[in-house]
Amino acid sequence: MEIRHLHYFMAVCEELHFTKAAEKLGISQPTLSQQIRILENELGMPLFDRIGKKIVVTEAGSLLFSYATEMLNTLQNVKDAIKDLQELQGGQISVGIMPSDLDYRITQLVIDFHEKFPKVKLKILASIDIMRQVLENEVDIGIGTNVEADDRLVMIPLCREEYVLVVSKEHALAKQTAITIAELKELPMVMYPEGFLGREVVEDAVKTHGFQLHTILETSSVTSIMNLVRENIGVTVQPYPLIQQMNDPNLCSIRILNGAPSRSLSIIYRIDRYVSQATTAFIEQLKEYFTG
């Protein structure tokens, strides 16, 4: 069995169409079909059921797909490890992070890391689905929020952050230092849309007190949220360190009593993924940045 056969097999599994898989691989369809037949002959079992123009992965094919995924991941890890030895402090790191944290939280961290490791290329991607990105190898590591334990992941806790009420300096509550969570019930809110983690964390907290947020405007952009709050259109509930980092004199933060929403931040990466020297250094800097 040759590695190229596994690559051909995986492409057909992903496309479930020989012609499309062949185009993706840059080979002809007859050549791809021939190589799959060679692999099937070697294993002694069909890997695909061909039903007219459609194909379906057989039980043997599903088994091979599982092992082939591990084998190709291991091979990529070997290549990455050897490349890491060759380049030492070189290479590339891709990181998934929540959009709001990307916009306001980690700029200085990226600057500091670049000064220490100028040969390392950082690729920072905003995402609201970081766990999926990590599991599907779209990013090397992620900074996840309220991540549940998963056998496929290494999880390194960073910190726990409390949410606060954020109002314009012109708002009637601007001079208050604290508010009970029950008092949020009637306040007109500017929030992320439903389904966004930053919204769900707050909704889950107020739900335990028997109410839902009174949301008058929704936007997926934290910058838009803050602009609307600054103009006193409504108020919002956001992590306190995020508001601290903004350091905006036109915004006031008010502590929430009796069960403030909170989030836990963690570094996550696949347990079977090779962690380069550069990635290890970035993880250490993340830990220092968020916990220091």
PDB file of C-alpha atoms in Angstrom:
ATOM      1  CA  MET A   1       0.000   0.000   0.000  1.00  0.00           C
ATOM      2  CA  GLU A   2       1.444   3.355  -1.046  1.00  0.00           C
ATOM      3  CA  ILE A   3       0.818   6.716   0.577  1.00  0.00           C
ATOM      4  CA  ARG A   4      -0.502   8.105  -2.715  1.00  0.00           C
ATOM      5  CA  HIS A   5      -3.158   5.382  -2.720  1.00  0.00           C
ATOM      6  CA  LEU A   6      -4.377   6.629   0.644  1.00  0.00           C
ATOM      7  CA  HIS A   7      -4.500  10.201  -0.637  1.00  0.00           C
ATOM      8  CA  TYR A   8      -6.519   9.039  -3.652  1.00  0.00           C
ATOM      9  CA  PHE A   9      -8.848   7.038  -1.400  1.00  0.00           C
ATOM     10  CA  MET A  10      -9.380   9.974   0.986  1.00  0.00           C
ATOM     11  CA  ALA A  11     -10.197  12.296  -1.908  1.00  0.00           C
ATOM     12  CA  VAL A  12     -12.890   9.939  -3.177  1.00  0.00           C
ATOM     13  CA  CYS A  13     -14.319   9.647   0.359  1.00  0.00           C
ATOM     14  CA  GLU A  14     -14.511  13.423   0.641  1.00  0.00           C
ATOM     15  CA  GLU A  15     -16.079  14.008  -2.777  1.00  0.00           C
ATOM     16  CA  LEU A  16     -18.073  10.748  -3.163  1.00  0.00           C
ATOM     17  CA  HIS A  17     -17.560  11.312  -6.882  1.00  0.00           C
ATOM     18  CA  PHE A  18     -14.664   9.922  -8.921  1.00  0.00           C
ATOM     19  CA  THR A  19     -14.578  12.713 -11.504  1.00  0.00           C
ATOM     20  CA  LYS A  20     -14.607  15.484  -8.890  1.00  0.00           C
ATOM     21  CA  ALA A  21     -11.970  13.671  -6.808  1.00  0.00           C
ATOM     22  CA  ALA A  22      -9.774  13.235  -9.893  1.00  0.00           C
ATOM     23  CA  GLU A  23     -10.052  16.950 -10.692  1.00  0.00           C
ATOM     24  CA  LYS A  24      -9.117  17.780  -7.109  1.00  0.00           C
ATOM     25  CA  LEU A  25      -6.072  15.500  -7.320  1.00  0.00           C
ATOM     26  CA  GLY A  26      -5.043  16.711 -10.758  1.00  0.00           C
ATOM     27  CA  ILE A  27      -5.237  13.283 -12.410  1.00  0.00           C
ATOM     28  CA  SER A  28      -7.595  11.676 -14.900  1.00  0.00           C
ATOM     29  CA  GLN A  29     -10.717   9.852 -13.749  1.00  0.00           C
ATOM     30  CA  PRO A  30      -9.678   6.517 -15.351  1.00  0.00           C
ATOM     31  CA  THR A  31      -6.296   6.727 -13.589  1.00  0.00           C
ATOM     32  CA  LEU A  32      -7.997   7.360 -10.225  1.00  0.00           C
ATOM     33  CA  SER A  33     -10.428   4.458 -10.756  1.00  0.00           C
ATOM     34  CA  GLN A  34      -7.527   2.171 -11.625  1.00  0.00           C
ATOM     35  CA  GLN A  35      -5.575   3.156  -8.491  1.00  0.00           C
ATOM     36  CA  ILE A  36      -8.610   2.558  -6.269  1.00  0.00           C
ATOM     37  CA  ARG A  37      -9.081  -0.882  -7.854  1.00  0.00           C
ATOM     38  CA  ILE A  38      -5.417  -1.682  -7.106  1.00  0.00           C
ATOM     39  CA  LEU A  39      -6.014  -0.718  -3.475  1.00  0.00           C
ATOM     40  CA  GLU A  40      -9.209  -2.799  -3.302  1.00  0.00           C
ATOM     41  CA  ASN A  41      -7.426  -5.794  -4.836  1.00  0.00           C
ATOM     42  CA  GLU A  42      -4.639  -5.491  -2.276  1.00  0.00           C
ATOM     43  CA  LEU A  43      -7.101  -5.370   0.623  1.00  0.00           C
ATOM     44  CA  GLY A  44      -9.347  -8.025  -0.877  1.00  0.00           C
ATOM     45  CA  MET A  45     -12.564  -6.075  -0.291  1.00  0.00           C
ATOM     46  CA  PRO A  46     -14.471  -3.314  -2.102  1.00  0.00           C
ATOM     47  CA  LEU A  47     -14.072   0.148  -0.584  1.00  0.00           C
ATOM     48  CA  PHE A  48     -16.963   1.740  -2.466  1.00  0.00           C
ATOM     49  CA  ASP A  49     -20.341   0.537  -3.683  1.00  0.00           C
ATOM     50  CA  ARG A  50     -20.952   1.967  -7.141  1.00  0.00           C
ATOM     51  CA  ILE A  51     -24.677   2.570  -7.610  1.00  0.00           C
ATOM     52  CA  GLY A  52     -25.158   4.138 -11.016  1.00  0.00           C
ATOM     53  CA  LYS A  53     -23.412   7.505 -10.938  1.00  0.00           C
ATOM     54  CA  LYS A  54     -23.403   7.539  -7.132  1.00  0.00           C
ATOM     55  CA  ILE A  55     -20.896   5.882  -4.829  1.00  0.00           C
ATOM     56  CA  VAL A  56     -21.169   4.908  -1.178  1.00  0.00           C
ATOM     57  CA  VAL A  57     -18.357   4.032   1.218  1.00  0.00           C
ATOM     58  CA  THR A  58     -18.513   0.382   2.293  1.00  0.00           C
ATOM     59  CA  GLU A  59     -17.915  -0.887   5.811  1.00  0.00           C
ATOM     60  CA  ALA A  60     -14.341  -1.775   4.806  1.00  0.00           C
ATOM     61  CA  GLY A  61     -13.977   1.711   3.330  1.00  0.00           C
ATOM     62  CA  SER A  62     -15.153   3.339   6.570  1.00  0.00           C
ATOM     63  CA  LEU A  63     -12.611   1.289   8.524  1.00  0.00           C
ATOM     64  CA  LEU A  64      -9.814   2.271   6.150  1.00  0.00           C
ATOM     65  CA  PHE A  65     -10.882   5.934   6.297  1.00  0.00           C
ATOM     66  CA  SER A  66     -10.505   5.934  10.082  1.00  0.00           C
ATOM     67  CA  TYR A  67      -7.026   4.395  10.035  1.00  0.00           C
ATOM     68  CA  ALA A  68      -5.909   6.361   6.973  1.00  0.00           C
ATOM     69  CA  THR A  69      -6.821   9.620   8.717  1.00  0.00           C
ATOM     70  CA  GLU A  70      -4.580   8.680  11.654  1.00  0.00           C
ATOM     71  CA  MET A  71      -1.769   7.541   9.359  1.00  0.00           C
ATOM     72  CA  LEU A  72      -1.785  10.708   7.259  1.00  0.00           C
ATOM     73  CA  ASN A  73      -1.982  12.895  10.380  1.00  0.00           C
ATOM     74  CA  THR A  74       1.023  11.041  11.809  1.00  0.00           C
ATOM     75  CA  LEU A  75       2.929  11.476   8.559  1.00  0.00           C
ATOM     76  CA  GLN A  76       2.173  15.199   8.572  1.00  0.00           C
ATOM     77  CA  ASN A  77       3.356  15.418  12.186  1.00  0.00           C
ATOM     78  CA  VAL A  78       6.650  13.765  11.195  1.00  0.00           C
ATOM     79  CA  LYS A  79       7.106  16.244   8.377  1.00  0.00           C
ATOM     80  CA  ASP A  80       6.278  19.154  10.700  1.00  0.00           C
ATOM     81  CA  ALA A  81       8.710  17.914  13.357  1.00  0.00           C
ATOM     82  CA  ILE A  82      11.577  17.559  10.872  1.00  0.00           C
ATOM     83  CA  LYS A  83      10.799  20.955   9.357  1.00  0.00           C
ATOM     84  CA  ASP A  84      10.785  22.396  12.872  1.00  0.00           C
ATOM     85  CA  LEU A  85      14.277  20.997  13.488  1.00  0.00           C
ATOM     86  CA  GLN A  86      15.484  22.492  10.231  1.00  0.00           C
ATOM     87  CA  GLU A  87      13.992  25.930  10.769  1.00  0.00           C
ATOM     88  CA  LEU A  88      14.317  26.131  14.557  1.00  0.00           C
ATOM     89  CA  GLN A  89      12.404  29.330  15.277  1.00  0.00           C
ATOM     90  CA  GLY A  90      10.758  29.464  11.854  1.00  0.00           C
ATOM     91  CA  GLY A  91       7.466  28.114  10.608  1.00  0.00           C
ATOM     92  CA  GLN A  92       3.850  29.166  10.834  1.00  0.00           C
ATOM     93  CA  ILE A  93       1.226  29.123  13.594  1.00  0.00           C
ATOM     94  CA  SER A  94      -2.507  29.438  12.939  1.00  0.00           C
ATOM     95  CA  VAL A  95      -4.677  30.463  15.890  1.00  0.00           C
ATOM     96  CA  GLY A  96      -8.468  30.585  16.226  1.00  0.00           C
ATOM     97  CA  ILE A  97      -9.924  33.206  18.565  1.00  0.00           C
ATOM     98  CA  MET A  98     -13.239  34.946  19.219  1.00  0.00           C
ATOM     99  CA  PRO A  99     -13.703  38.071  17.031  1.00  0.00           C
ATOM    100  CA  SER A 100     -14.031  40.442  20.002  1.00  0.00           C
ATOM    101  CA  ASP A 101     -10.803  39.167  21.571  1.00  0.00           C
ATOM    102  CA  LEU A 102      -9.025  39.433  18.229  1.00  0.00           C
ATOM    103  CA  ASP A 103     -10.118  43.051  17.802  1.00  0.00           C
ATOM    104  CA  TYR A 104      -9.274  44.253  21.289  1.00  0.00           C
ATOM    105  CA  ARG A 105      -7.357  41.753  23.392  1.00  0.00           C
ATOM    106  CA  ILE A 106      -4.305  40.240  21.732  1.00  0.00           C
ATOM    107  CA  THR A 107      -2.752  42.954  19.566  1.00  0.00           C
ATOM    108  CA  GLN A 108       0.041  43.603  22.059  1.00  0.00           C
ATOM    109  CA  LEU A 109       0.642  39.880  22.514  1.00  0.00           C
ATOM    110  CA  VAL A 110       1.093  39.472  18.748  1.00  0.00           C
ATOM    111  CA  ILE A 111       3.496  42.426  18.646  1.00  0.00           C
ATOM    112  CA  ASP A 112       5.551  41.031  21.542  1.00  0.00           C
ATOM    113  CA  PHE A 113       5.683  37.548  20.005  1.00  0.00           C
ATOM    114  CA  HIS A 114       6.759  38.900  16.621  1.00  0.00           C
ATOM    115  CA  GLU A 115       9.599  40.829  18.248  1.00  0.00           C
ATOM    116  CA  LYS A 116      10.839  37.635  19.939  1.00  0.00           C
ATOM    117  CA  PHE A 117      10.280  35.328  16.942  1.00  0.00           C
ATOM    118  CA  PRO A 118      10.406  37.435  13.753  1.00  0.00           C
ATOM    119  CA  LYS A 119      10.801  34.322  11.552  1.00  0.00           C
ATOM    120  CA  VAL A 120       7.495  32.819  12.687  1.00  0.00           C
ATOM    121  CA  LYS A 121       4.453  33.641  10.579  1.00  0.00           C
ATOM    122  CA  LEU A 122       1.341  34.129  12.721  1.00  0.00           C
ATOM    123  CA  LYS A 123      -2.085  33.584  11.215  1.00  0.00           C
ATOM    124  CA  ILE A 124      -4.869  34.732  13.560  1.00  0.00           C
ATOM    125  CA  LEU A 125      -8.409  33.771  12.516  1.00  0.00           C
ATOM    126  CA  ALA A 126     -11.594  35.151  14.058  1.00  0.00           C
ATOM    127  CA  SER A 127     -14.185  32.455  14.680  1.00  0.00           C
ATOM    128  CA  ILE A 128     -17.289  31.701  16.726  1.00  0.00           C
ATOM    129  CA  ASP A 129     -16.738  27.967  16.216  1.00  0.00           C
ATOM    130  CA  ILE A 130     -13.211  27.477  17.521  1.00  0.00           C
ATOM    131  CA  MET A 131     -13.619  23.904  18.760  1.00  0.00           C
ATOM    132  CA  ARG A 132     -14.690  22.760  15.283  1.00  0.00           C
ATOM    133  CA  GLN A 133     -11.759  24.620  13.692  1.00  0.00           C
ATOM    134  CA  VAL A 134      -9.321  22.856  15.997  1.00  0.00           C
ATOM    135  CA  LEU A 135     -10.857  19.400  15.558  1.00  0.00           C
ATOM    136  CA  GLU A 136     -10.896  19.763  11.765  1.00  0.00           C
ATOM    137  CA  ASN A 137      -7.270  20.947  11.701  1.00  0.00           C
ATOM    138  CA  GLU A 138      -8.174  24.361  10.301  1.00  0.00           C
ATOM    139  CA  VAL A 139      -6.042  25.961  13.019  1.00  0.00           C
ATOM    140  CA  ASP A 140      -3.112  24.709  15.116  1.00  0.00           C
ATOM    141  CA  ILE A 141      -4.494  25.988  18.399  1.00  0.00           C
ATOM    142  CA  GLY A 142      -7.571  27.828  19.592  1.00  0.00           C
ATOM    143  CA  ILE A 143      -8.464  30.105  22.478  1.00  0.00           C
ATOM    144  CA  GLY A 144     -11.819  28.616  23.375  1.00  0.00           C
ATOM    145  CA  THR A 145     -14.600  29.837  25.647  1.00  0.00           C
ATOM    146  CA  ASN A 146     -16.354  27.501  28.107  1.00  0.00           C
ATOM    147  CA  VAL A 147     -14.876  24.466  26.342  1.00  0.00           C
ATOM    148  CA  GLU A 148     -16.230  21.099  27.473  1.00  0.00           C
ATOM    149  CA  ALA A 149     -13.784  18.255  28.057  1.00  0.00           C
ATOM    150  CA  ASP A 150     -13.114  16.160  24.960  1.00  0.00           C
ATOM    151  CA  ASP A 151     -10.821  13.124  24.641  1.00  0.00           C
ATOM    152  CA  ARG A 152      -9.578  14.456  21.294  1.00  0.00           C
ATOM    153  CA  LEU A 153      -8.311  17.710  22.794  1.00  0.00           C
ATOM    154  CA  VAL A 154      -5.591  19.007  25.065  1.00  0.00           C
ATOM    155  CA  MET A 155      -7.101  21.808  27.142  1.00  0.00           C
ATOM    156  CA  ILE A 156      -4.995  24.330  29.081  1.00  0.00           C
ATOM    157  CA  PRO A 157      -7.096  26.611  31.332  1.00  0.00           C
ATOM    158  CA  LEU A 158      -6.179  30.282  31.087  1.00  0.00           C
ATOM    159  CA  CYS A 159      -8.554  32.339  33.212  1.00  0.00           C
ATOM    160  CA  ARG A 160     -12.136  33.024  34.237  1.00  0.00           C
ATOM    161  CA  GLU A 161     -13.645  36.380  33.282  1.00  0.00           C
ATOM    162  CA  GLU A 162     -16.725  38.042  34.761  1.00  0.00           C
ATOM    163  CA  TYR A 163     -19.180  39.983  32.600  1.00  0.00           C
ATOM    164  CA  VAL A 164     -20.258  43.544  33.402  1.00  0.00           C
ATOM    165  CA  LEU A 165     -23.015  45.872  32.259  1.00  0.00           C
ATOM    166  CA  VAL A 166     -21.654  48.455  29.827  1.00  0.00           C
ATOM    167  CA  VAL A 167     -23.454  51.797  29.348  1.00  0.00           C
ATOM    168  CA  SER A 168     -22.777  55.151  27.741  1.00  0.00           C
ATOM    169  CA  LYS A 169     -21.406  57.888  29.995  1.00  0.00           C
ATOM    170  CA  GLU A 170     -24.702  59.692  29.234  1.00  0.00           C
ATOM    171  CA  HIS A 171     -26.832  56.796  30.503  1.00  0.00           C
ATOM    172  CA  ALA A 172     -28.902  57.204  33.666  1.00  0.00           C
ATOM    173  CA  LEU A 173     -26.983  54.323  35.287  1.00  0.00           C
ATOM    174  CA  ALA A 174     -23.529  55.637  34.343  1.00  0.00           C
ATOM    175  CA  LYS A 175     -22.585  56.669  37.886  1.00  0.00           C
ATOM    176  CA  GLN A 176     -23.631  53.372  39.494  1.00  0.00           C
ATOM    177  CA  THR A 177     -20.895  50.946  40.488  1.00  0.00           C
ATOM    178  CA  ALA A 178     -23.089  47.852  40.740  1.00  0.00           C
ATOM    179  CA  ILE A 179     -26.456  46.470  39.661  1.00  0.00           C
ATOM    180  CA  THR A 180     -28.237  43.210  40.497  1.00  0.00           C
ATOM    181  CA  ILE A 181     -28.706  40.683  37.732  1.00  0.00           C
ATOM    182  CA  ALA A 182     -32.484  40.961  38.183  1.00  0.00           C
ATOM    183  CA  GLU A 183     -32.285  44.662  37.237  1.00  0.00           C
ATOM    184  CA  LEU A 184     -31.062  43.713  33.757  1.00  0.00           C
ATOM    185  CA  LYS A 185     -34.558  42.484  32.894  1.00  0.00           C
ATOM    186  CA  GLU A 186     -36.021  45.783  31.669  1.00  0.00           C
ATOM    187  CA  LEU A 187     -32.889  47.337  30.172  1.00  0.00           C
ATOM    188  CA  PRO A 188     -32.868  47.706  26.350  1.00  0.00           C
ATOM    189  CA  MET A 189     -29.908  45.607  25.205  1.00  0.00           C
ATOM    190  CA  VAL A 190     -27.581  45.682  22.207  1.00  0.00           C
ATOM    191  CA  MET A 191     -26.217  42.157  21.868  1.00  0.00           C
ATOM    192  CA  TYR A 192     -24.828  39.507  19.550  1.00  0.00           C
ATOM    193  CA  PRO A 193     -27.471  37.469  17.671  1.00  0.00           C
ATOM    194  CA  GLU A 194     -28.869  34.332  19.297  1.00  0.00           C
ATOM    195  CA  GLY A 195     -26.526  31.384  18.867  1.00  0.00           C
ATOM    196  CA  PHE A 196     -23.399  33.457  19.427  1.00  0.00           C
ATOM    197  CA  LEU A 197     -21.487  32.293  22.486  1.00  0.00           C
ATOM    198  CA  GLY A 198     -21.176  35.832  23.857  1.00  0.00           C
ATOM    199  CA  ARG A 199     -24.983  36.045  23.829  1.00  0.00           C
ATOM    200  CA  GLU A 200     -25.659  32.543  25.142  1.00  0.00           C
ATOM    201  CA  VAL A 201     -23.410  32.996  28.194  1.00  0.00           C
ATOM    202  CA  VAL A 202     -25.482  36.005  29.284  1.00  0.00           C
ATOM    203  CA  GLU A 203     -28.847  34.465  28.369  1.00  0.00           C
ATOM    204  CA  ASP A 204     -28.037  31.318  30.362  1.00  0.00           C
ATOM    205  CA  ALA A 205     -27.191  33.419  33.414  1.00  0.00           C
ATOM    206  CA  VAL A 206     -30.388  35.503  33.369  1.00  0.00           C
ATOM    207  CA  LYS A 207     -32.511  32.445  32.579  1.00  0.00           C
ATOM    208  CA  THR A 208     -31.697  31.072  36.035  1.00  0.00           C
ATOM    209  CA  HIS A 209     -33.366  34.211  37.400  1.00  0.00           C
ATOM    210  CA  GLY A 210     -36.505  33.646  35.359  1.00  0.00           C
ATOM    211  CA  PHE A 211     -36.216  36.107  32.498  1.00  0.00           C
ATOM    212  CA  GLN A 212     -34.700  36.775  29.080  1.00  0.00           C
ATOM    213  CA  LEU A 213     -32.773  39.794  27.869  1.00  0.00           C
ATOM    214  CA  HIS A 214     -34.789  42.645  26.385  1.00  0.00           C
ATOM    215  CA  THR A 215     -32.739  42.901  23.186  1.00  0.00           C
ATOM    216  CA  ILE A 216     -33.590  45.800  20.855  1.00  0.00           C
ATOM    217  CA  LEU A 217     -30.638  45.512  18.442  1.00  0.00           C
ATOM    218  CA  GLU A 218     -28.439  42.603  17.369  1.00  0.00           C
ATOM    219  CA  THR A 219     -25.128  42.687  15.512  1.00  0.00           C
ATOM    220  CA  SER A 220     -22.316  40.166  15.121  1.00  0.00           C
ATOM    221  CA  SER A 221     -19.664  42.906  15.425  1.00  0.00           C
ATOM    222  CA  VAL A 222     -18.430  43.929  18.867  1.00  0.00           C
ATOM    223  CA  THR A 223     -17.297  47.239  17.346  1.00  0.00           C
ATOM    224  CA  SER A 224     -20.864  47.936  16.201  1.00  0.00           C
ATOM    225  CA  ILE A 225     -22.219  46.961  19.625  1.00  0.00           C
ATOM    226  CA  MET A 226     -19.892  49.392  21.360  1.00  0.00           C
ATOM    227  CA  ASN A 227     -20.648  52.190  18.892  1.00  0.00           C
ATOM    228  CA  LEU A 228     -24.383  51.781  19.532  1.00  0.00           C
ATOM    229  CA  VAL A 229     -23.890  51.713  23.304  1.00  0.00           C
ATOM    230  CA  ARG A 230     -21.611  54.769  23.085  1.00  0.00           C
ATOM    231  CA  GLU A 231     -24.462  56.606  21.340  1.00  0.00           C
ATOM    232  CA  ASN A 232     -26.787  55.579  24.190  1.00  0.00           C
ATOM    233  CA  ILE A 233     -29.037  53.490  21.914  1.00  0.00           C
ATOM    234  CA  GLY A 234     -28.966  50.701  24.461  1.00  0.00           C
ATOM    235  CA  VAL A 235     -26.696  48.883  26.925  1.00  0.00           C
ATOM    236  CA  THR A 236     -24.758  45.643  26.655  1.00  0.00           C
ATOM    237  CA  VAL A 237     -23.172  42.925  28.797  1.00  0.00           C
ATOM    238  CA  GLN A 238     -19.563  42.033  27.965  1.00  0.00           C
ATOM    239  CA  PRO A 239     -16.456  40.516  29.643  1.00  0.00           C
ATOM    240  CA  TYR A 240     -14.853  43.053  31.976  1.00  0.00           C
ATOM    241  CA  PRO A 241     -11.253  42.542  30.690  1.00  0.00           C
ATOM    242  CA  LEU A 242     -12.499  43.356  27.185  1.00  0.00           C
ATOM    243  CA  ILE A 243     -13.904  46.683  28.390  1.00  0.00           C
ATOM    244  CA  GLN A 244     -10.711  47.370  30.318  1.00  0.00           C
ATOM    245  CA  GLN A 245      -8.670  46.805  27.179  1.00  0.00           C
ATOM    246  CA  MET A 246     -10.840  49.251  25.208  1.00  0.00           C
ATOM    247  CA  ASN A 247     -10.211  51.958  27.794  1.00  0.00           C
ATOM    248  CA  ASP A 248     -12.950  54.140  26.292  1.00  0.00           C
ATOM    249  CA  PRO A 249     -13.845  57.227  28.385  1.00  0.00           C
ATOM    250  CA  ASN A 250     -17.314  57.290  26.778  1.00  0.00           C
ATOM    251  CA  LEU A 251     -18.208  53.869  28.196  1.00  0.00           C
ATOM    252  CA  CYS A 252     -18.888  52.948  31.811  1.00  0.00           C
ATOM    253  CA  SER A 253     -18.763  49.427  33.249  1.00  0.00           C
ATOM    254  CA  ILE A 254     -21.045  48.413  36.101  1.00  0.00           C
ATOM    255  CA  ARG A 255     -20.510  45.274  38.158  1.00  0.00           C
ATOM    256  CA  ILE A 256     -23.351  42.711  38.145  1.00  0.00           C
ATOM    257  CA  LEU A 257     -24.272  41.241  41.532  1.00  0.00           C
ATOM    258  CA  ASN A 258     -26.058  38.017  42.501  1.00  0.00           C
ATOM    259  CA  GLY A 259     -24.834  35.736  39.734  1.00  0.00           C
ATOM    260  CA  ALA A 260     -22.905  37.660  37.099  1.00  0.00           C
ATOM    261  CA  PRO A 261     -22.348  35.791  33.818  1.00  0.00           C
ATOM    262  CA  SER A 262     -18.792  34.554  33.339  1.00  0.00           C
ATOM    263  CA  ARG A 263     -16.670  32.703  30.812  1.00  0.00           C
ATOM    264  CA  SER A 264     -13.644  30.451  31.109  1.00  0.00           C
ATOM    265  CA  LEU A 265     -10.888  30.782  28.508  1.00  0.00           C
ATOM    266  CA  SER A 266      -8.709  27.815  27.553  1.00  0.00           C
ATOM    267  CA  ILE A 267      -6.028  26.996  25.013  1.00  0.00           C
ATOM    268  CA  ILE A 268      -7.080  23.949  23.008  1.00  0.00           C
ATOM    269  CA  TYR A 269      -5.397  21.795  20.382  1.00  0.00           C
ATOM    270  CA  ARG A 270      -5.754  18.266  19.041  1.00  0.00           C
ATOM    271  CA  ILE A 271      -4.124  15.641  21.235  1.00  0.00           C
ATOM    272  CA  ASP A 272      -2.617  13.969  18.152  1.00  0.00           C
ATOM    273  CA  ARG A 273      -1.195  17.165  16.646  1.00  0.00           C
ATOM    274  CA  TYR A 274       2.537  17.872  16.595  1.00  0.00           C
ATOM    275  CA  VAL A 275       3.279  20.991  18.648  1.00  0.00           C
ATOM    276  CA  SER A 276       6.259  22.875  17.202  1.00  0.00           C
ATOM    277  CA  GLN A 277       8.805  24.838  19.202  1.00  0.00           C
ATOM    278  CA  ALA A 278       7.257  28.070  17.933  1.00  0.00           C
ATOM    279  CA  THR A 279       3.745  26.937  18.925  1.00  0.00           C
ATOM    280  CA  THR A 280       4.988  25.939  22.383  1.00  0.00           C
ATOM    281  CA  ALA A 281       6.533  29.393  22.789  1.00  0.00           C
ATOM    282  CA  PHE A 282       3.281  31.050  21.687  1.00  0.00           C
ATOM    283  CA  ILE A 283       1.266  28.951  24.149  1.00  0.00           C
ATOM    284  CA  GLU A 284       3.596  29.998  26.979  1.00  0.00           C
ATOM    285  CA  GLN A 285       3.191  33.633  25.991  1.00  0.00           C
ATOM    286  CA  LEU A 286      -0.591  33.230  25.902  1.00  0.00           C
ATOM    287  CA  LYS A 287      -0.551  31.785  29.418  1.00  0.00           C
ATOM    288  CA  GLU A 288       1.585  34.656  30.682  1.00  0.00           C
ATOM    289  CA  TYR A 289      -0.534  37.260  28.894  1.00  0.00           C
ATOM    290  CA  PHE A 290      -3.908  36.053  30.156  1.00  0.00           C
ATOM    291  CA  THR A 291      -2.889  35.055  33.684  1.00  0.00           C
ATOM    292  CA  GLY A 292      -0.145  37.593  34.427  1.00  0.00           C
TER     293      GLY A 292
END
